[in-house]
Amino acid sequence: MSLASRTLHPRKLSGFIGVEFDDVDLGDLNDHDFAQIKDALLEHGVVIFHHQDLSSAAHKAFGERFGPLHTHPAAQGVEGHPEILLLRNRGKERTITEVWHSDVTCEQRPPSVSILHARVLPECGGDTMWANQYLAYERLSEGLKQMLEGMRAVHSAFGLEAVHPVIRTHPESGRRALFVNAGFTRRFDGISTAESAPLLKMLIEHATQPDLCYRHRWSPGDIAMWDNRGVMHFAVHDYGDQEREMHRVTVQGDEPR
Ligand code: SIN
């Protein structure tokens, strides 16, 4: 079979979230393989690739296949590539990613897809976890689903603020997902921070039950890609002062609806 028409076989990484692909070179990807990878992302929320030797230009080019790239409003980019976010060990107390979040939801149009490349890893630790927010939504009781249906939540950080629906509909697949997170969501619209806190806490605990999660142990050259419209993630900081450097490309998303 020619490479142009082969069928890729993603391998599941856990019961409800994540797949990995072998035999894929993201720097040299034909349209047929890309379409299968995109389908896997929409279905499984997280996709892992191994042994990727991607330059910054190739990393961005892969991201651009999903749409125009997003640039982080506040954090530093890789030199010469402002669209590639540089994530380095900043010490546990200063890290901003060790919290359940979807990327940059303080923006009106937060990123749709994120593509994270492991550049420098600690000897051990520094895993990343993701949680399936479609299932988190489906597992709510009908009464709570109805209550949350019309609700919106205020997300803020970096001097930016946006109000998004608590339940969002994926613009491509039509799937519904819970869309609040511990990193950016401050309160429900029209409800005080103190009044919002218990429900927010309950929803985030509900949304990160262990069987909704996949935890990735990184190897050099791994790439993880996820769909912020249907999963949350959490970067575990258990590696003290050791170096960890990750490069992240994000794709501009739509306004959540
Ligand atoms: C992120 O939150 O986007 C980064 C995750 C990580 O560094 O593992």
mmCIF file of N, CA and C and ligand atoms in Angstrom, residues 87 97 101 103 116 126-128 218 226 233 235 244 246 248, ligand 1:
data_model
loop_
_atom_site.group_PDB
_atom_site.id
_atom_site.type_symbol
_atom_site.label_atom_id
_atom_site.label_comp_id
_atom_site.label_asym_id
_atom_site.label_seq_id
_atom_site.Cartn_x
_atom_site.Cartn_y
_atom_site.Cartn_z
ATOM 1 N N LEU A 87 7.998 26.801 27.854
ATOM 2 C CA LEU A 87 7.592 26.415 29.213
ATOM 3 C C LEU A 87 8.802 25.789 29.892
ATOM 4 N N THR A 97 1.189 26.036 35.560
ATOM 5 C CA THR A 97 0.501 24.981 34.799
ATOM 6 C C THR A 97 0.172 23.761 35.658
ATOM 7 N N HIS A 101 -6.557 22.909 33.873
ATOM 8 C CA HIS A 101 -6.958 24.045 33.030
ATOM 9 C C HIS A 101 -7.077 23.628 31.566
ATOM 10 N N ASP A 103 -6.222 25.723 27.882
ATOM 11 C CA ASP A 103 -5.278 26.817 27.649
ATOM 12 C C ASP A 103 -5.954 28.172 27.429
ATOM 13 N N LEU A 116 2.397 20.123 22.184
ATOM 14 C CA LEU A 116 3.498 20.303 23.150
ATOM 15 C C LEU A 116 4.644 19.342 22.820
ATOM 16 N N GLY A 126 7.602 15.042 36.087
ATOM 17 C CA GLY A 126 7.209 16.049 35.102
ATOM 18 C C GLY A 126 6.160 15.530 34.137
ATOM 19 N N ASP A 127 5.335 14.580 34.601
ATOM 20 C CA ASP A 127 4.277 14.034 33.739
ATOM 21 C C ASP A 127 3.196 15.097 33.462
ATOM 22 N N THR A 128 2.402 14.828 32.466
ATOM 23 C CA THR A 128 1.224 15.677 32.197
ATOM 24 C C THR A 128 -0.018 14.783 32.225
ATOM 25 N N TRP A 218 6.725 11.374 29.938
ATOM 26 C CA TRP A 218 7.392 11.873 28.736
ATOM 27 C C TRP A 218 8.713 11.166 28.458
ATOM 28 N N TRP A 226 -3.527 18.130 22.110
ATOM 29 C CA TRP A 226 -4.839 17.947 22.735
ATOM 30 C C TRP A 226 -5.820 18.990 22.237
ATOM 31 N N HIS A 233 -6.091 19.849 31.212
ATOM 32 C CA HIS A 233 -4.802 19.215 31.496
ATOM 33 C C HIS A 233 -4.157 19.809 32.738
ATOM 34 N N ALA A 235 -0.064 19.908 34.607
ATOM 35 C CA ALA A 235 1.369 19.562 34.521
ATOM 36 C C ALA A 235 1.892 19.267 35.923
ATOM 37 N N ARG A 244 13.336 21.270 32.956
ATOM 38 C CA ARG A 244 12.275 20.719 32.102
ATOM 39 C C ARG A 244 11.916 21.818 31.125
ATOM 40 N N MET A 246 9.682 22.647 27.636
ATOM 41 C CA MET A 246 8.678 22.197 26.674
ATOM 42 C C MET A 246 8.364 23.376 25.734
ATOM 43 N N ARG A 248 5.409 24.867 23.219
ATOM 44 C CA ARG A 248 3.984 24.658 22.914
ATOM 45 C C ARG A 248 3.494 25.581 21.804
HETATM 46 C C1 SIN B 1 0.539 23.336 29.580
HETATM 47 O O1 SIN B 1 -0.140 23.546 30.575
HETATM 48 O O2 SIN B 1 0.152 23.652 28.471
HETATM 49 C C2 SIN B 1 1.876 22.655 29.721
HETATM 50 C C3 SIN B 1 1.790 21.263 30.171
HETATM 51 C C4 SIN B 1 3.131 20.705 30.534
HETATM 52 O O3 SIN B 1 4.131 21.431 30.579
HETATM 53 O O4 SIN B 1 3.185 19.501 30.792
#
